[in-house]
mmCIF file of C-alpha atoms in Angstrom:
data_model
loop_
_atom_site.group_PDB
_atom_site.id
_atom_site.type_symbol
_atom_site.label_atom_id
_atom_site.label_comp_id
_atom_site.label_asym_id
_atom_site.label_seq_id
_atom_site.Cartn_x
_atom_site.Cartn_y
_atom_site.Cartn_z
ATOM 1 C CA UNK A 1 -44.318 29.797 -11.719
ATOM 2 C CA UNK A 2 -43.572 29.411 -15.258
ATOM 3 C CA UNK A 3 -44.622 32.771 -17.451
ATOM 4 C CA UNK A 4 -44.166 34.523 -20.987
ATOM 5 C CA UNK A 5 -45.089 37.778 -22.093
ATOM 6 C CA UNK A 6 -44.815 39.476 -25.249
ATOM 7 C CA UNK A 7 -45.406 43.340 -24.891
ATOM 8 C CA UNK A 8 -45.565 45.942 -27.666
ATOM 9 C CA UNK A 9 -44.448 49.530 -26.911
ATOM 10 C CA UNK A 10 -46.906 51.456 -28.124
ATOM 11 C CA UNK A 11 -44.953 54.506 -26.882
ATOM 12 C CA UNK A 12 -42.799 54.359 -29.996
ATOM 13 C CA UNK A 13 -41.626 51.486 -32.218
ATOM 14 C CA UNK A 14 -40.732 49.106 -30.352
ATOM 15 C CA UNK A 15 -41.354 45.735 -28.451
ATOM 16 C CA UNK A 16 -40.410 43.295 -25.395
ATOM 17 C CA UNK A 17 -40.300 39.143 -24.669
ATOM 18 C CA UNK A 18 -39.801 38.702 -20.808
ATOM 19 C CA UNK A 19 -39.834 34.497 -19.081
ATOM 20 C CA UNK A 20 -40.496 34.411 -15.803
ATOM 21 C CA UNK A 21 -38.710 31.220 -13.844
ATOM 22 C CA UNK A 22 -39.141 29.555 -10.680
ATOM 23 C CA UNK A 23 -35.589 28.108 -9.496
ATOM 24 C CA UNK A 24 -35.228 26.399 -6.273
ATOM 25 C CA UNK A 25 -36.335 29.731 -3.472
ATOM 26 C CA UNK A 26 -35.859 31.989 -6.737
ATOM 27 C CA UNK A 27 -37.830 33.843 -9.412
ATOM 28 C CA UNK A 28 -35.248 34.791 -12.357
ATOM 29 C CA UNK A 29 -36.965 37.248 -15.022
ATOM 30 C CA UNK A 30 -35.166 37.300 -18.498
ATOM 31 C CA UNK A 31 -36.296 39.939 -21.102
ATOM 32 C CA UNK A 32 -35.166 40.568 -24.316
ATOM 33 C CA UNK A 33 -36.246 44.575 -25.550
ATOM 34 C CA UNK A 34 -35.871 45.940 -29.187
ATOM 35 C CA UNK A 35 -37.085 49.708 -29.526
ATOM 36 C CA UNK A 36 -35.898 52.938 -31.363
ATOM 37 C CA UNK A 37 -34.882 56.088 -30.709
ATOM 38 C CA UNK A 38 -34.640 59.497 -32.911
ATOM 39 C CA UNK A 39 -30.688 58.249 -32.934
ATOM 40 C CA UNK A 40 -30.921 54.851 -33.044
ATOM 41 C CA UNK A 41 -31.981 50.986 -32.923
ATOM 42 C CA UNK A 42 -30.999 49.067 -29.951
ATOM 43 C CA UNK A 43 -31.332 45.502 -28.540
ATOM 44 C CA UNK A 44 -31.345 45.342 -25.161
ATOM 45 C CA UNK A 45 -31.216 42.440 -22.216
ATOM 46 C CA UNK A 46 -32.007 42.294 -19.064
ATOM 47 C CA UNK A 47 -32.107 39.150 -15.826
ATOM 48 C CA UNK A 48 -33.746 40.222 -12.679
ATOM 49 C CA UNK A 49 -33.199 37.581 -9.609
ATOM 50 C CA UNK A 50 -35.638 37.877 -6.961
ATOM 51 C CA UNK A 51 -36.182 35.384 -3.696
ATOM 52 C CA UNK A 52 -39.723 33.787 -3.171
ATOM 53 C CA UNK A 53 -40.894 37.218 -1.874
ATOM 54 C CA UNK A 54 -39.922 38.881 -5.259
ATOM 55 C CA UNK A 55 -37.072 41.049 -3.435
ATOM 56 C CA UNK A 56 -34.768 42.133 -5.989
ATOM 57 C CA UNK A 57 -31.031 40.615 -6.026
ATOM 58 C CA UNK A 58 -29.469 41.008 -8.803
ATOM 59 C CA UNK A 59 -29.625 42.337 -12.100
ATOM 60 C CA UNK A 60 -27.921 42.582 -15.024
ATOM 61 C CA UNK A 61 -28.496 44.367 -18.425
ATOM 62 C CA UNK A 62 -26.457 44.316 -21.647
ATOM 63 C CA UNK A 63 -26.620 46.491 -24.794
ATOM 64 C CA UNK A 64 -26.229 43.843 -27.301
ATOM 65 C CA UNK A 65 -25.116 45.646 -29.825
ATOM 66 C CA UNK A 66 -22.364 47.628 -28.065
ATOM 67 C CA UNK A 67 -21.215 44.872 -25.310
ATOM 68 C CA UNK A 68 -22.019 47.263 -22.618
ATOM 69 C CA UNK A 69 -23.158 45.630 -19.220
ATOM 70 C CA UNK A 70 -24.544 46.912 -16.005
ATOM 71 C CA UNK A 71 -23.879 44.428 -12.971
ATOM 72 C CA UNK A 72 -25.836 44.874 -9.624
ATOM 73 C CA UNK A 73 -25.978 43.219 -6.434
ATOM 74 C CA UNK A 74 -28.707 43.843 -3.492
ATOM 75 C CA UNK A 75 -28.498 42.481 0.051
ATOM 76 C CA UNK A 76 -32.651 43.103 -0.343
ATOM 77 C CA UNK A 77 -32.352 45.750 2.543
ATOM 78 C CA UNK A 78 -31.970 48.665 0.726
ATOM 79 C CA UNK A 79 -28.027 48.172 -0.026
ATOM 80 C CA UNK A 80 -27.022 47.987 -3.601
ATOM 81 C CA UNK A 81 -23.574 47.137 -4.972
ATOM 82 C CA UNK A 82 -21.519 47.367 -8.546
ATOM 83 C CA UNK A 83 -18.464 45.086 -9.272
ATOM 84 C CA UNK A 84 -18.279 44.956 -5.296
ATOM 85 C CA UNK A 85 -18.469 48.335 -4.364
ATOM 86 C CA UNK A 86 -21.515 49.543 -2.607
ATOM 87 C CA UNK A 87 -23.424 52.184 -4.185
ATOM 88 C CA UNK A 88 -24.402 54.663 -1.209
ATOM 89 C CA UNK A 89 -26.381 57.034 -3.436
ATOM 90 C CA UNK A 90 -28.974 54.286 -4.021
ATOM 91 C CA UNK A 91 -29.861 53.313 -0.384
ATOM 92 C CA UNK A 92 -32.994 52.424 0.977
ATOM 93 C CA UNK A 93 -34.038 51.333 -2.733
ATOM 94 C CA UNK A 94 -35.213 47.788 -2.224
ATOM 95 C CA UNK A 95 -36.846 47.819 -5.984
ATOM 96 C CA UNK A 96 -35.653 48.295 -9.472
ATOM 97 C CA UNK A 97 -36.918 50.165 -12.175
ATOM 98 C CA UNK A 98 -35.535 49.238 -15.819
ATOM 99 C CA UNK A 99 -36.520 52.606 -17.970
ATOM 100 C CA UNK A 100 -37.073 50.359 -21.224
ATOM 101 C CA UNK A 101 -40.135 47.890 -19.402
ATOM 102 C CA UNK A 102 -43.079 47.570 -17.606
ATOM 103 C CA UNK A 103 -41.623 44.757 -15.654
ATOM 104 C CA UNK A 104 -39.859 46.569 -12.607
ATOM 105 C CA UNK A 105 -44.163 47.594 -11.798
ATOM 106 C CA UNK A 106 -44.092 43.832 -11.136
ATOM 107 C CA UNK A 107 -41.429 44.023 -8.328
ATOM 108 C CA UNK A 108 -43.462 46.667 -5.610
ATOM 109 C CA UNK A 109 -46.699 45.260 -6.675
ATOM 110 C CA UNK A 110 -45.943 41.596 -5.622
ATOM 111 C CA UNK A 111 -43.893 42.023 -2.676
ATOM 112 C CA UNK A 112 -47.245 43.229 -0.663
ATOM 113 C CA UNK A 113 -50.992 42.374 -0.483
ATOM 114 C CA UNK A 114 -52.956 45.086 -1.092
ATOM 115 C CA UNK A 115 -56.230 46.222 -0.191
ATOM 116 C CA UNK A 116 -58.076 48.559 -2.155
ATOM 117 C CA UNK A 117 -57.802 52.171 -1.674
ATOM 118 C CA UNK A 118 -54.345 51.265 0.104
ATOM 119 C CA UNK A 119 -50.969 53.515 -0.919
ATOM 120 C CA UNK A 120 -47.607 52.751 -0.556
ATOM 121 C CA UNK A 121 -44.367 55.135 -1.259
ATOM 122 C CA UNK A 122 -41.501 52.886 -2.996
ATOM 123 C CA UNK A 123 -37.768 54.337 -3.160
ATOM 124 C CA UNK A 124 -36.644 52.463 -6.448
ATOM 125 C CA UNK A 125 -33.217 52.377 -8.172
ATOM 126 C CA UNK A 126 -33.572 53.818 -11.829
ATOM 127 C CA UNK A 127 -32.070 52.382 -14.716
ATOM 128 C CA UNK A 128 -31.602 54.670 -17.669
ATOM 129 C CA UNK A 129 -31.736 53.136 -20.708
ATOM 130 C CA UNK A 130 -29.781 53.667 -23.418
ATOM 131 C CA UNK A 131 -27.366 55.469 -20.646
ATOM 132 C CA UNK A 132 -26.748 52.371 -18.247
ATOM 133 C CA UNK A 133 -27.281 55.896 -15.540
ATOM 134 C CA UNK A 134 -28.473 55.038 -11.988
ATOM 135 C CA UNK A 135 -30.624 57.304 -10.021
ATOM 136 C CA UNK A 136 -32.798 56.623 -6.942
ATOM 137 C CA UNK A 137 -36.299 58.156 -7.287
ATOM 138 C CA UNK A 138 -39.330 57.816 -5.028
ATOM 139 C CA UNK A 139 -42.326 56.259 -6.574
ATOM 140 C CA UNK A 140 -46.041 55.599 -5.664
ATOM 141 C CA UNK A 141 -48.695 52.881 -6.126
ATOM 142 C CA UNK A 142 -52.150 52.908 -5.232
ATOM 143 C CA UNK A 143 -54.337 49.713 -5.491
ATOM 144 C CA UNK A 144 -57.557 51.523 -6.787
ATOM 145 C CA UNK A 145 -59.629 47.604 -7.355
ATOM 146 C CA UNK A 146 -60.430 45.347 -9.506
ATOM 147 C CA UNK A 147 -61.982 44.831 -13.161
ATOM 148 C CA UNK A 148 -62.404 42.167 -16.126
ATOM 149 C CA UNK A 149 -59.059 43.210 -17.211
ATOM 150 C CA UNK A 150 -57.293 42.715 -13.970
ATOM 151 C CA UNK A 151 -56.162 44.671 -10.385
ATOM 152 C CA UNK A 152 -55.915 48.326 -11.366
ATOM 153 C CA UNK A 153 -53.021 50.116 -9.826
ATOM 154 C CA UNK A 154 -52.664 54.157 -9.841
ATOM 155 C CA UNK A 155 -48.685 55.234 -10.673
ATOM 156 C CA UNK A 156 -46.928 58.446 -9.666
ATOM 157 C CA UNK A 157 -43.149 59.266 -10.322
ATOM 158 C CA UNK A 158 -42.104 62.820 -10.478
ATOM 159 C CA UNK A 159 -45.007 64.892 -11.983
ATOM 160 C CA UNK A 160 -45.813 61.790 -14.164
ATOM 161 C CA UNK A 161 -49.527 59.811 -13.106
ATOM 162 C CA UNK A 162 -51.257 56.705 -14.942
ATOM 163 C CA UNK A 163 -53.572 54.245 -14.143
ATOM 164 C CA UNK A 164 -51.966 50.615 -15.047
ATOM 165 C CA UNK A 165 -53.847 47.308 -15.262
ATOM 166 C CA UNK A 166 -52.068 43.754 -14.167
ATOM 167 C CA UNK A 167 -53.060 40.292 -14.267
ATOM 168 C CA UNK A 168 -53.432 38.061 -11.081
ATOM 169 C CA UNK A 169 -49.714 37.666 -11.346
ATOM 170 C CA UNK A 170 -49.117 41.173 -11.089
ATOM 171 C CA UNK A 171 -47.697 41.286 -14.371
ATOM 172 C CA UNK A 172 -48.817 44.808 -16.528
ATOM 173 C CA UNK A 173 -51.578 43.835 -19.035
ATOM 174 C CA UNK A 174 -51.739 47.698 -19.922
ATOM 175 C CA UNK A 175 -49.882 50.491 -19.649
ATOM 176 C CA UNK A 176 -51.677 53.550 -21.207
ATOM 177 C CA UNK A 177 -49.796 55.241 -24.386
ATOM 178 C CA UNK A 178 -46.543 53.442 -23.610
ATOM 179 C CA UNK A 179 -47.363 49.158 -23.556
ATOM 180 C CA UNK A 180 -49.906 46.462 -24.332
ATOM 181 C CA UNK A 181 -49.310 43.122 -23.520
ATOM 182 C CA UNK A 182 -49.842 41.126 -26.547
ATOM 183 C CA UNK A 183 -49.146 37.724 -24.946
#
């Protein structure tokens, strides 16, 4: 698998250029994200490894502009570890969810085949972003069918519900009032 995306955050000024590479038994996802803030500018990246089965194990993201980087490790069964020290707060979370892209939706979506009208509950590990902050939060998808735009997928976190469209490669084509993929 060889993929590029270019996504526009339609949320607020801002946009996203993610590559998607198959390495050896490895996926590696690379995304560069520029948005704004009432405060500020920022330039963000971000590498997600996953194995074959698109089981998160690593990540790393850097604030370009301040130097800042967030370093994490995943044995892929729901253990999670920073510089070496395991992070027991965020058990259980076999999926990541980067605050600044519709990417992490990728991650639950293609570990499973889904059949329509079928629900699954997802314990994720939040990234904050501008704040680098960590926080595990359940979240839900359910795979309501297909349509000329793609498999649509209904999304609940907290009190917070959308309906978001991917392509056959589970990657968001739309994400109402916050992205549109533009490549």
């Amino acid at each position: 698998m060889k993929k590029k995306v270019f996504w526009e955050h339609i949320g607020g000024a801002g946009c996203e250029y993610l590559s998607i590479n198959k390495n050896n038994s490895s996926l590696i996802s690379e995304g560069l994200v520029l948005f704004t803030t009432n405060e500020d500018v920022h330039n963000f990246s971000y590498k997600v490894v996953m194995d074959s089965s698109w089981i998160t194990k690593s990540v790393e993201i850097s604030d370009r502009e301040t130097n800042h980087t967030l370093n994490l490790q995943s044995d892929g069964k729901g253990n999670w570890y920073a510089n070496k020290s395991q992070l027991p707060d965020m058990f259980g979370a076999i999926d990541v969810d980067i605050s600044i892209t519709p990417f992490s939706n990728s991650l639950p979506i293609n570990r499973f085949k889904w059949r329509e009208g079928e629900e699954r509950n997802f314990q994720m590990l939040y990234i904050d972003i501008p704040s680098l902050e960590l926080k595990k939060l359940e979240q839900r998808y359910k795979f309501i069918g297909n349509s000329t735009q793609g498999r649509k997928f209904q999304y609940n976190c907290r009190d917070y519900e959308t309906i978001i469209t991917v392509d056959k490669f589970g990657i968001v084509v739309d994400y109402p009032d916050l992205f549109i993929r533009r490549f």
